[in-house]
JSON list of N, CA and C in Angstrom, two decimals:
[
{"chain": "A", "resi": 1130, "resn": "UNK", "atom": "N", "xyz": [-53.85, 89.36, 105.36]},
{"chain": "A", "resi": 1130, "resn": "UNK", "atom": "CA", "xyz": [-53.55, 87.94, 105.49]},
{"chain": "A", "resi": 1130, "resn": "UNK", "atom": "C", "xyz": [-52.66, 87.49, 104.33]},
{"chain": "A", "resi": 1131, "resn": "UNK", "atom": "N", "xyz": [-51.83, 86.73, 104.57]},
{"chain": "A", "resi": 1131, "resn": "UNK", "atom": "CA", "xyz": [-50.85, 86.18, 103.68]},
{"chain": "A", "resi": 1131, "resn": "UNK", "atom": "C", "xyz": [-51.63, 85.09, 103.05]},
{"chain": "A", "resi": 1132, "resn": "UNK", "atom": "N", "xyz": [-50.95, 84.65, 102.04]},
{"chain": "A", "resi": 1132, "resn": "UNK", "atom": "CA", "xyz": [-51.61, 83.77, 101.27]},
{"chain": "A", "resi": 1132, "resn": "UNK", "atom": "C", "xyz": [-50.86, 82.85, 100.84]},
{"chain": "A", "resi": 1133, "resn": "UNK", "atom": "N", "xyz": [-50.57, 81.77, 100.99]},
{"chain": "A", "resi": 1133, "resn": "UNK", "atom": "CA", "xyz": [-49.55, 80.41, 101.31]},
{"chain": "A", "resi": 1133, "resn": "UNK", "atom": "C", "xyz": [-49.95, 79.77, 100.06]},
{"chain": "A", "resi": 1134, "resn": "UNK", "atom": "N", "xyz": [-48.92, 79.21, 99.26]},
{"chain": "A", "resi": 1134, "resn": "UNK", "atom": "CA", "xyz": [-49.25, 78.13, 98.48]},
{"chain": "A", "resi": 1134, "resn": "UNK", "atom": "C", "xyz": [-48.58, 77.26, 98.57]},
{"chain": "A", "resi": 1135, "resn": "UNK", "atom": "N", "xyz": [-48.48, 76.10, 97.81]},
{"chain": "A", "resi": 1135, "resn": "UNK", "atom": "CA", "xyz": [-47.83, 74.91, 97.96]},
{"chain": "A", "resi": 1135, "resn": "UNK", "atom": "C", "xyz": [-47.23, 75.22, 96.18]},
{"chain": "A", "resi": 1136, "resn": "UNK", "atom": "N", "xyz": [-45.69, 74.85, 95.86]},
{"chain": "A", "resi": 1136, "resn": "UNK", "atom": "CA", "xyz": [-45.34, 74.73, 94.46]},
{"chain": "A", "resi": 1136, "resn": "UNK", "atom": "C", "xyz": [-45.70, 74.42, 93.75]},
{"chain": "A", "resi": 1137, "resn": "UNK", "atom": "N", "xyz": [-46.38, 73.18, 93.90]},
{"chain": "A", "resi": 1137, "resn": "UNK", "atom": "CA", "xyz": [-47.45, 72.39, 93.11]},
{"chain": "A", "resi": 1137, "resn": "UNK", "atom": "C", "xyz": [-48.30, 73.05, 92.29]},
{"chain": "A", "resi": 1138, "resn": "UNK", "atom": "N", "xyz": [-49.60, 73.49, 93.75]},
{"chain": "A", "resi": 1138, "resn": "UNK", "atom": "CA", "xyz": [-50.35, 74.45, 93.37]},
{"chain": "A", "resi": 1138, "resn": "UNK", "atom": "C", "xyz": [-49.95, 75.31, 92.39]},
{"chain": "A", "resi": 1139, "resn": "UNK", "atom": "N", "xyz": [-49.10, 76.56, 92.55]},
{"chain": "A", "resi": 1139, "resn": "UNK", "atom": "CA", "xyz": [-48.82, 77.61, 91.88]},
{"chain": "A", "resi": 1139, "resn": "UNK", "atom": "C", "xyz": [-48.04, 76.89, 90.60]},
{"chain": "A", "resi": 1140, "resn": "UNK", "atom": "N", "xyz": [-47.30, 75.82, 90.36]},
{"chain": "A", "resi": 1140, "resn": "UNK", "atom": "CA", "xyz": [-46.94, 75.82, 89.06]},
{"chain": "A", "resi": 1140, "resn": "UNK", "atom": "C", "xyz": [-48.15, 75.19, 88.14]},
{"chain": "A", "resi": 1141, "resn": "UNK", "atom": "N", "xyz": [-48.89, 74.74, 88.41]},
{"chain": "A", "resi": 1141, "resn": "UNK", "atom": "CA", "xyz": [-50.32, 74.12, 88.11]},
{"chain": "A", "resi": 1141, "resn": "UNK", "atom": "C", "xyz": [-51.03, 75.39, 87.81]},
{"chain": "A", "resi": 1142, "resn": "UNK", "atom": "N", "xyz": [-51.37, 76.31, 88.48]},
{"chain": "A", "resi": 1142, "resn": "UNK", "atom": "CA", "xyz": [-52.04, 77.19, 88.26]},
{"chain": "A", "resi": 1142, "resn": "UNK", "atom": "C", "xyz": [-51.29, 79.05, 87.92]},
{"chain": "A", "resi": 1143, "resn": "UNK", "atom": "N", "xyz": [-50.41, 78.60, 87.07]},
{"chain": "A", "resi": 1143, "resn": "UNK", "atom": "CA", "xyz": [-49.58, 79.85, 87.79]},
{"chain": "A", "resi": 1143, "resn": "UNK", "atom": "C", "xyz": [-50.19, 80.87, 86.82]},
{"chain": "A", "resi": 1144, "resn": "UNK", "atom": "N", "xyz": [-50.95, 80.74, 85.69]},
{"chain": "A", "resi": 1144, "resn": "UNK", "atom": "CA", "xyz": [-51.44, 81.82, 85.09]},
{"chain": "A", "resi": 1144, "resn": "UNK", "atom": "C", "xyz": [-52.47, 82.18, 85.98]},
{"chain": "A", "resi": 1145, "resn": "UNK", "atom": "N", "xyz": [-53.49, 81.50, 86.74]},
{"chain": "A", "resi": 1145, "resn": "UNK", "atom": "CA", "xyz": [-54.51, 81.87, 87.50]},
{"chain": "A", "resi": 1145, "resn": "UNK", "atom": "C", "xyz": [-54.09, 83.46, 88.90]},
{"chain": "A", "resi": 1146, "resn": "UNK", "atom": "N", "xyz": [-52.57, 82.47, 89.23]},
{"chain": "A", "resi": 1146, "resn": "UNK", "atom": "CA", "xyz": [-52.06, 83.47, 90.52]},
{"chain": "A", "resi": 1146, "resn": "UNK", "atom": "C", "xyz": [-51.23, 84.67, 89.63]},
{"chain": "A", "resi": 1147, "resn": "UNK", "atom": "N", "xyz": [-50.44, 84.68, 88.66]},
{"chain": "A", "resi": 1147, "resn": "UNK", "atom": "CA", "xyz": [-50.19, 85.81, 87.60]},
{"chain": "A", "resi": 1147, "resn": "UNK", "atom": "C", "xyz": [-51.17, 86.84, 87.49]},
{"chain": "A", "resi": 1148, "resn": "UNK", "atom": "N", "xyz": [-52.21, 86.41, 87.23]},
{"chain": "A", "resi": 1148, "resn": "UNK", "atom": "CA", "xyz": [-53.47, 87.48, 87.03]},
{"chain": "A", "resi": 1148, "resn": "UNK", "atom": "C", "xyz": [-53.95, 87.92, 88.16]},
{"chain": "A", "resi": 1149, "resn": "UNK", "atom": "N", "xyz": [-53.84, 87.37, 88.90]},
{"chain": "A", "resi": 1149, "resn": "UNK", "atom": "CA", "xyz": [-54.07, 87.71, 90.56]},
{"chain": "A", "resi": 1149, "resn": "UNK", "atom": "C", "xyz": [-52.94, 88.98, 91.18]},
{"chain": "A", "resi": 1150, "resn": "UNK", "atom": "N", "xyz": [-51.87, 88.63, 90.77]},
{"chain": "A", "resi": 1150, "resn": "UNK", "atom": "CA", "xyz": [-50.65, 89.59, 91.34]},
{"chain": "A", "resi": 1150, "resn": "UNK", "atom": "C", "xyz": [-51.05, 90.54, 90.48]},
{"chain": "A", "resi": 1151, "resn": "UNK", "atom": "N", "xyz": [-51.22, 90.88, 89.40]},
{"chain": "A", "resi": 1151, "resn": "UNK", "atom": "CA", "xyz": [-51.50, 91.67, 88.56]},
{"chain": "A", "resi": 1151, "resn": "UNK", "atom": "C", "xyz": [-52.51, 92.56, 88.67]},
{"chain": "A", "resi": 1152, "resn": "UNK", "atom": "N", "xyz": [-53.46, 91.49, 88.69]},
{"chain": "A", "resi": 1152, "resn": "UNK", "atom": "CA", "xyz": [-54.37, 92.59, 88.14]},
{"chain": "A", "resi": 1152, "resn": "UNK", "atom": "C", "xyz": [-55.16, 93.29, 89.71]},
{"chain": "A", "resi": 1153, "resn": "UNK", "atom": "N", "xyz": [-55.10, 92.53, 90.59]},
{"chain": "A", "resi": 1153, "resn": "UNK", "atom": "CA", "xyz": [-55.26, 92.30, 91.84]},
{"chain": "A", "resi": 1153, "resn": "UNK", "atom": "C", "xyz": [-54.68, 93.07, 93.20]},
{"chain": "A", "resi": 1154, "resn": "UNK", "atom": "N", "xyz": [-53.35, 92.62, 92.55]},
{"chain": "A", "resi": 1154, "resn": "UNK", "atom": "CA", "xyz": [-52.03, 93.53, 93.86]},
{"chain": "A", "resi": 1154, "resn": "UNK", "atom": "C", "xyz": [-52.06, 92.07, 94.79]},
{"chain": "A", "resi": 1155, "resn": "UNK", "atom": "N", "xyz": [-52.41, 91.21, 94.66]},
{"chain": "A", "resi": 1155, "resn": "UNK", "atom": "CA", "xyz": [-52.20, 89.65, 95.88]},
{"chain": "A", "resi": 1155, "resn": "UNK", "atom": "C", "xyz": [-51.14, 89.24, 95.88]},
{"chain": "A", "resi": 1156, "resn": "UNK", "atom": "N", "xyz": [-50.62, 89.22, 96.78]},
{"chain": "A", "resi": 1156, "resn": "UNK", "atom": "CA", "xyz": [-48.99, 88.09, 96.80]},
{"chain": "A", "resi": 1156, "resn": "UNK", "atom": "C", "xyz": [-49.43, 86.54, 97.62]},
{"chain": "A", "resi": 1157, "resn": "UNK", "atom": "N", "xyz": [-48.32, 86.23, 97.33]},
{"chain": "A", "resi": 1157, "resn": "UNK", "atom": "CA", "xyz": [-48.06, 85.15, 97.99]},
{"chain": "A", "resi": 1157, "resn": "UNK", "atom": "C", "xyz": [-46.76, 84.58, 98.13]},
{"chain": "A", "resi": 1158, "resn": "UNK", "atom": "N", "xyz": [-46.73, 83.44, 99.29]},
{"chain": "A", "resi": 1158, "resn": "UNK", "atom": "CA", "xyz": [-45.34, 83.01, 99.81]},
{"chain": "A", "resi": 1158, "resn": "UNK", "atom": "C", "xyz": [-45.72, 81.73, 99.10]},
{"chain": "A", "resi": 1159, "resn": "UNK", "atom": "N", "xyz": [-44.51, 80.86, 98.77]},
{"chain": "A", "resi": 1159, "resn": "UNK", "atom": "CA", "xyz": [-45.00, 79.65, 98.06]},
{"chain": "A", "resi": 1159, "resn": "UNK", "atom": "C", "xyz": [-44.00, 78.67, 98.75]},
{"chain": "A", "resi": 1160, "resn": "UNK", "atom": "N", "xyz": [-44.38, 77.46, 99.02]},
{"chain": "A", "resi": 1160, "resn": "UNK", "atom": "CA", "xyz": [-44.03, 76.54, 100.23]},
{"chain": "A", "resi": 1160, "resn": "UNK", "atom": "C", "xyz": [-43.07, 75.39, 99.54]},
{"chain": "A", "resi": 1161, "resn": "UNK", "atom": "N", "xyz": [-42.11, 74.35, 99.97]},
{"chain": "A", "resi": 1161, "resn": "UNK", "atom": "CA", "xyz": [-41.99, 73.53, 99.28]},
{"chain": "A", "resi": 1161, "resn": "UNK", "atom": "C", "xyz": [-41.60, 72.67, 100.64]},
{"chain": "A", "resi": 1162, "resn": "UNK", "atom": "N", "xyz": [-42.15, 71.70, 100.34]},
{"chain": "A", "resi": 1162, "resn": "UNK", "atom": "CA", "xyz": [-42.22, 70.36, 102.06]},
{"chain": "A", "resi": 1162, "resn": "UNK", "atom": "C", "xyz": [-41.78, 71.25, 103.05]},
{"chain": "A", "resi": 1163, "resn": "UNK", "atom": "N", "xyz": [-42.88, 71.98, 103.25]},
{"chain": "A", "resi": 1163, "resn": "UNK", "atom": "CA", "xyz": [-43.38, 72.70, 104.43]},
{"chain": "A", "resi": 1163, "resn": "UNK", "atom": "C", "xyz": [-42.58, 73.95, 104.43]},
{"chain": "A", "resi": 1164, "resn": "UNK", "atom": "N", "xyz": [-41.15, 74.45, 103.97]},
{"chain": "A", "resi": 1164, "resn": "UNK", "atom": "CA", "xyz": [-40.54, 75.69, 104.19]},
{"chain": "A", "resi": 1164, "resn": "UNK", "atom": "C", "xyz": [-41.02, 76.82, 103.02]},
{"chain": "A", "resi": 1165, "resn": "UNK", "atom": "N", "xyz": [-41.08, 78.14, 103.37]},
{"chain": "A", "resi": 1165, "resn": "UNK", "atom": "CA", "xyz": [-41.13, 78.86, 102.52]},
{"chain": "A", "resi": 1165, "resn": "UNK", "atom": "C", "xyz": [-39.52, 78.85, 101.44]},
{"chain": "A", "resi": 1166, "resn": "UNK", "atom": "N", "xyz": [-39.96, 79.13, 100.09]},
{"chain": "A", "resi": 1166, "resn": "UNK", "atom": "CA", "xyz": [-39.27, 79.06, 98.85]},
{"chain": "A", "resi": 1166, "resn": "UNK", "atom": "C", "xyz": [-38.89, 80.65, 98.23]},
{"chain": "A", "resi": 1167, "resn": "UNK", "atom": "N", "xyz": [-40.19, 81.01, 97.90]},
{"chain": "A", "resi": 1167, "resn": "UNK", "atom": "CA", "xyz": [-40.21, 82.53, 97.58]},
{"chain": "A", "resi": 1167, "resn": "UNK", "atom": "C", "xyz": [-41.30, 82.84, 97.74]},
{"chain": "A", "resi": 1168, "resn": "UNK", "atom": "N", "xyz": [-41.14, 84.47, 97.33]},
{"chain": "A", "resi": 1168, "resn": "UNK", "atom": "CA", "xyz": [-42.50, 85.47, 97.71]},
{"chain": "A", "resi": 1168, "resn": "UNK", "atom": "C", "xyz": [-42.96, 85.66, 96.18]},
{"chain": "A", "resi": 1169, "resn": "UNK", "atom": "N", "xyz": [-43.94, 85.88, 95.82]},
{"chain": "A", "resi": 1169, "resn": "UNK", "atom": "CA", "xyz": [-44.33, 87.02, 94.73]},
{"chain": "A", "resi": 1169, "resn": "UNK", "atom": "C", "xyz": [-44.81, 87.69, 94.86]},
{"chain": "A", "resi": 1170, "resn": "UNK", "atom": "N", "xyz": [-44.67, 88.86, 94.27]},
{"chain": "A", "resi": 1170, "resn": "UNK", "atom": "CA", "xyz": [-45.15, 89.90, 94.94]},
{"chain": "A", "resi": 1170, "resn": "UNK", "atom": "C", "xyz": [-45.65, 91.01, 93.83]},
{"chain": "A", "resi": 1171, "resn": "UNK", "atom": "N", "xyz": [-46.55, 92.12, 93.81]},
{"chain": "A", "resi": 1171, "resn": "UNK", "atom": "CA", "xyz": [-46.63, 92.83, 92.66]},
{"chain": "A", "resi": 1171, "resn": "UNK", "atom": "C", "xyz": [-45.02, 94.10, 92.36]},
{"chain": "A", "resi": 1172, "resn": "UNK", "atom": "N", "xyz": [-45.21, 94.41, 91.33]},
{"chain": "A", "resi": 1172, "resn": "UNK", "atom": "CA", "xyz": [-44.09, 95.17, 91.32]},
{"chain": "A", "resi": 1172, "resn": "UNK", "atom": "C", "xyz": [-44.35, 96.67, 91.38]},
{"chain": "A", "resi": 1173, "resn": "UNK", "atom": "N", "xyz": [-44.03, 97.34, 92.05]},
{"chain": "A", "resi": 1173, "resn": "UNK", "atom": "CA", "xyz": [-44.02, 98.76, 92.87]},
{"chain": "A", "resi": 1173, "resn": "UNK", "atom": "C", "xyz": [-44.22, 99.92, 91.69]},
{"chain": "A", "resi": 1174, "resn": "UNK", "atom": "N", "xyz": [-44.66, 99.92, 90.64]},
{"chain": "A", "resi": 1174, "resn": "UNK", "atom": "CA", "xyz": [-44.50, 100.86, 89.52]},
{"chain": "A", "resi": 1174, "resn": "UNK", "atom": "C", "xyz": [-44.74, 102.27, 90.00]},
{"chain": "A", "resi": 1175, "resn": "UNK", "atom": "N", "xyz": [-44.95, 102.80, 91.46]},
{"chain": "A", "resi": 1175, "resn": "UNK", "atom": "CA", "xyz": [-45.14, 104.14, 91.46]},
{"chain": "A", "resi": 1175, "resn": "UNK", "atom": "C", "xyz": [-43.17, 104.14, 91.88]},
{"chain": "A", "resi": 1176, "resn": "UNK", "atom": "N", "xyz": [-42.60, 103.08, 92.36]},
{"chain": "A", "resi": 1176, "resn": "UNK", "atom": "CA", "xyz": [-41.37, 103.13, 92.75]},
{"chain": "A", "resi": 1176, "resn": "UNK", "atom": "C", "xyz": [-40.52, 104.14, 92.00]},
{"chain": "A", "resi": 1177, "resn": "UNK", "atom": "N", "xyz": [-39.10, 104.17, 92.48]},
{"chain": "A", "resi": 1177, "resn": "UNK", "atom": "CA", "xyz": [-38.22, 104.77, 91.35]},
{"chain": "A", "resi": 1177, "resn": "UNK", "atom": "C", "xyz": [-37.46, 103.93, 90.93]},
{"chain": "A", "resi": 1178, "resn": "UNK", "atom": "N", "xyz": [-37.24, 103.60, 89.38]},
{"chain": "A", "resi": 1178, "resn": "UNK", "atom": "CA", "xyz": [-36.60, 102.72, 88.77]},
{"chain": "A", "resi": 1178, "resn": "UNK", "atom": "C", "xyz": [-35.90, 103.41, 88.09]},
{"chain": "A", "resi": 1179, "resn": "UNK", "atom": "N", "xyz": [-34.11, 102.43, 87.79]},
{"chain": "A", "resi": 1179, "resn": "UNK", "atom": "CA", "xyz": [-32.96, 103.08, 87.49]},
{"chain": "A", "resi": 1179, "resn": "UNK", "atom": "C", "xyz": [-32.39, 102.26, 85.96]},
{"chain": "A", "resi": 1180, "resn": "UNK", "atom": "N", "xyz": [-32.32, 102.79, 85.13]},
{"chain": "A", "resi": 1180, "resn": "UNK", "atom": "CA", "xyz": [-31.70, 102.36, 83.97]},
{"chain": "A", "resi": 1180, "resn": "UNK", "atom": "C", "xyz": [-30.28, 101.56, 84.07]},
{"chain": "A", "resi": 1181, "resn": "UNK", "atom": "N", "xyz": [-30.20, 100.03, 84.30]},
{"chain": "A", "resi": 1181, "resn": "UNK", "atom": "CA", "xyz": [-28.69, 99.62, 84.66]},
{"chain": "A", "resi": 1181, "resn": "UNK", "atom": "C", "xyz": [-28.10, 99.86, 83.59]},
{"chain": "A", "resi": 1182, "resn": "UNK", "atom": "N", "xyz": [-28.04, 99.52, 82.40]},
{"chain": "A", "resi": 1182, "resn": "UNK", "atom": "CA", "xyz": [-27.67, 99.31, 81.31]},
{"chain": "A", "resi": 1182, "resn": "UNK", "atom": "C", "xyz": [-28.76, 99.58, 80.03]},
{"chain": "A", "resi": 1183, "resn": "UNK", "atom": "N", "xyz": [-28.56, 100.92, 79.22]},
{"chain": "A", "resi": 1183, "resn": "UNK", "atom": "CA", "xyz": [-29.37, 100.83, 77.86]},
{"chain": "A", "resi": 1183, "resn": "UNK", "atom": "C", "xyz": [-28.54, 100.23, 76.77]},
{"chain": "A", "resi": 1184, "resn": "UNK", "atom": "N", "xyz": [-29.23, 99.23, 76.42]},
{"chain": "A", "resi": 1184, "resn": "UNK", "atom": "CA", "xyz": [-28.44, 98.75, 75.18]},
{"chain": "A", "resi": 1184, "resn": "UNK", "atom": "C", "xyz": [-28.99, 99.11, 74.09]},
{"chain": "A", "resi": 1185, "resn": "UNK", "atom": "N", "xyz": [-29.81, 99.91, 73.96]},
{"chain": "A", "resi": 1185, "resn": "UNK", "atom": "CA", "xyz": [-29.79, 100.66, 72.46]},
{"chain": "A", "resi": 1185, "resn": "UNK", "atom": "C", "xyz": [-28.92, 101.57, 72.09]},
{"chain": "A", "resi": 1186, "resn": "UNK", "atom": "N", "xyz": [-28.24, 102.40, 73.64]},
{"chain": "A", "resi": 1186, "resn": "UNK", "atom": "CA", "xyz": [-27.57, 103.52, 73.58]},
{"chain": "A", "resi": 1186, "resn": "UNK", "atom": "C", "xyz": [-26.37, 102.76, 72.63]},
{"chain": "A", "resi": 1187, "resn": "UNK", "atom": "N", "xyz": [-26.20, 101.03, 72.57]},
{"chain": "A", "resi": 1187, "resn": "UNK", "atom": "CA", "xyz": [-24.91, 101.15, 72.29]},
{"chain": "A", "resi": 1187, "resn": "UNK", "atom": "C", "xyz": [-25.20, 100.37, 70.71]},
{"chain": "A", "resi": 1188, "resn": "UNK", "atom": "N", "xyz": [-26.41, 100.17, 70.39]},
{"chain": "A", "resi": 1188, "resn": "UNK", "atom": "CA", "xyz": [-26.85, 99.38, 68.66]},
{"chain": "A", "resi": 1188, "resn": "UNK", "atom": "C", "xyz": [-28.44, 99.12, 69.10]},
{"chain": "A", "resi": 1189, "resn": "UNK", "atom": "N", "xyz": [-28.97, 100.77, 68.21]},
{"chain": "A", "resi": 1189, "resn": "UNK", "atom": "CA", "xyz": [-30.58, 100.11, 68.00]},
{"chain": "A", "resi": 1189, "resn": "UNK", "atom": "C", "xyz": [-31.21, 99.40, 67.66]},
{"chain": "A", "resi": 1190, "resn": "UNK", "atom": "N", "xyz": [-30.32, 98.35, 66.88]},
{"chain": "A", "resi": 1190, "resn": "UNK", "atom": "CA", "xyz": [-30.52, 96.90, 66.26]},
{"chain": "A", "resi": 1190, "resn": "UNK", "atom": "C", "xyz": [-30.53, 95.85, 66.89]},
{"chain": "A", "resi": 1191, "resn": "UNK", "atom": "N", "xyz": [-29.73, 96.01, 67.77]},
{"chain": "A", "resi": 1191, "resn": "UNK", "atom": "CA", "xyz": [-29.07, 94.89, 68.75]},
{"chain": "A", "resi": 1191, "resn": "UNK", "atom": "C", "xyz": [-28.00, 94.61, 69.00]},
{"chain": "A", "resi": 1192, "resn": "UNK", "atom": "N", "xyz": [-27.21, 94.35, 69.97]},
{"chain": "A", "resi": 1192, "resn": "UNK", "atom": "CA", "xyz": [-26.21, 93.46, 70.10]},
{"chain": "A", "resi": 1192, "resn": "UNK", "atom": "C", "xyz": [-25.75, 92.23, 70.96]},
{"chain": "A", "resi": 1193, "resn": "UNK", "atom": "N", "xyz": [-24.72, 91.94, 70.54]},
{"chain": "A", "resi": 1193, "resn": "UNK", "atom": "CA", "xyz": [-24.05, 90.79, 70.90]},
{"chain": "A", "resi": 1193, "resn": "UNK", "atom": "C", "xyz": [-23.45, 90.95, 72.26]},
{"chain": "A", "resi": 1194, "resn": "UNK", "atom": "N", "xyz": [-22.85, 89.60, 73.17]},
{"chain": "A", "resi": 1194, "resn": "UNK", "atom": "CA", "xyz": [-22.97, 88.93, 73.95]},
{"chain": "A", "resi": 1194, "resn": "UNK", "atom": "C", "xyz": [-21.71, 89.80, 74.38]},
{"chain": "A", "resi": 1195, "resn": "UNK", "atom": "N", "xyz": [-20.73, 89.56, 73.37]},
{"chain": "A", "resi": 1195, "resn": "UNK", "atom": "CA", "xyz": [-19.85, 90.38, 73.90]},
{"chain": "A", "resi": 1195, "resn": "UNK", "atom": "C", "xyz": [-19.51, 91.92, 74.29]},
{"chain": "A", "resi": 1196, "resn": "UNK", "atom": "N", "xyz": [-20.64, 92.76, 73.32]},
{"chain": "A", "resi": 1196, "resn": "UNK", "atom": "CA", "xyz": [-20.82, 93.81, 73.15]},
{"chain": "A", "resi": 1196, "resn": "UNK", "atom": "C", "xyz": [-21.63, 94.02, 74.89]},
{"chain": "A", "resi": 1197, "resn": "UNK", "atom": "N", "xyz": [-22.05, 93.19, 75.18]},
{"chain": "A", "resi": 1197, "resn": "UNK", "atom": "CA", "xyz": [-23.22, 93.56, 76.40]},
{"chain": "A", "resi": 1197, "resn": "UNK", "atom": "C", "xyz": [-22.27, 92.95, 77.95]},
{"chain": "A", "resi": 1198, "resn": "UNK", "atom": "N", "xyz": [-21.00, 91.90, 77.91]},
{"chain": "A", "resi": 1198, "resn": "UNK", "atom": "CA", "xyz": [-20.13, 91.88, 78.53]},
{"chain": "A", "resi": 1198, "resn": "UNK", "atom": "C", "xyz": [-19.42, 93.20, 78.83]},
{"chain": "A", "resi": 1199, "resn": "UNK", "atom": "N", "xyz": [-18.63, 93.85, 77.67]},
{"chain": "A", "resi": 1199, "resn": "UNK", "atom": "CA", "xyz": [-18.05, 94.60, 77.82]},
{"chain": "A", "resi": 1199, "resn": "UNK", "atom": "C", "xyz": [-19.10, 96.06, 78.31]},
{"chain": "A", "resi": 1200, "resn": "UNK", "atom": "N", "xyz": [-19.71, 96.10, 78.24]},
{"chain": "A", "resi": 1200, "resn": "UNK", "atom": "CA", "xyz": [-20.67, 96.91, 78.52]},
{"chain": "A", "resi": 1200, "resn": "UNK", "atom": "C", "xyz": [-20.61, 97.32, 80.52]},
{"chain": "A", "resi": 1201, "resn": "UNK", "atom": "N", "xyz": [-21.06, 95.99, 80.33]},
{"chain": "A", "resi": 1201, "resn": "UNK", "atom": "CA", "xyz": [-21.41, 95.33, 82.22]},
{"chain": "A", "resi": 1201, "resn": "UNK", "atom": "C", "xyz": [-19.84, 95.41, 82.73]},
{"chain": "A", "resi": 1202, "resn": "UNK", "atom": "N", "xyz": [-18.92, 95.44, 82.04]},
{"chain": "A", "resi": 1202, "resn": "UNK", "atom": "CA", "xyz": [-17.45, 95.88, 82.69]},
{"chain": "A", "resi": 1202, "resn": "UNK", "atom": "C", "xyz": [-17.02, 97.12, 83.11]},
{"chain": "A", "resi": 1203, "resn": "UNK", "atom": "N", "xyz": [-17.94, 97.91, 81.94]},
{"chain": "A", "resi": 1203, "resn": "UNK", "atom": "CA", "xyz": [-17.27, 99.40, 82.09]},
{"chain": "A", "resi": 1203, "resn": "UNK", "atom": "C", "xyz": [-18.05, 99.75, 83.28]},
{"chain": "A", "resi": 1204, "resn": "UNK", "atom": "N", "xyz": [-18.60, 99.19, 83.96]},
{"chain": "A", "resi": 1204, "resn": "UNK", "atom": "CA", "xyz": [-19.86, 99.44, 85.02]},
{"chain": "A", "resi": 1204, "resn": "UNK", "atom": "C", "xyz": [-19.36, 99.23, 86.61]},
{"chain": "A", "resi": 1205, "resn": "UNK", "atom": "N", "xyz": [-18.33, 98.44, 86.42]},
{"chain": "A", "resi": 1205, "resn": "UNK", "atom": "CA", "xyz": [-17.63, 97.80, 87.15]},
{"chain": "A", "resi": 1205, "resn": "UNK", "atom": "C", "xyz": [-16.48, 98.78, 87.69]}
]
């Protein structure tokens, strides 16, 4: 069974439904004057996940805005 909320609800309570997706595996669709808005949903961790961009590869310190532009270009 799906589990419907209203925006309200869930921004009112959203640590309550957080711990729910979590710890739980519960989703829900969340409503706003009557249409669905979005889903939440838990996130798939047996999935396969893909590295878009490491930005340490390019400063284990950190970098800048532009450094992480040009980055997302060469990608392009």
């Amino acid at each position: 069974m799906q589990n419907i909320l209203s925006l309200k609800d869930f921004r009112t309570k959203l640590t309550d439904y957080t711990k729910r997706v979590s710890e739980k595996g519960d989703s829900f669709v969340v409503f706003k004057k009557s249409k669905p808005v979005f889903m939440v949903v838990p996130i798939d961790h047996d999935g396969e996940w893909q590295t878009v961009l490491n930005f340490s590869e390019i400063n284990p310190k950190g970098v800048t805005f532009k450094d992480i532009r040009k980055a997302a270009k060469e990608l392009l």
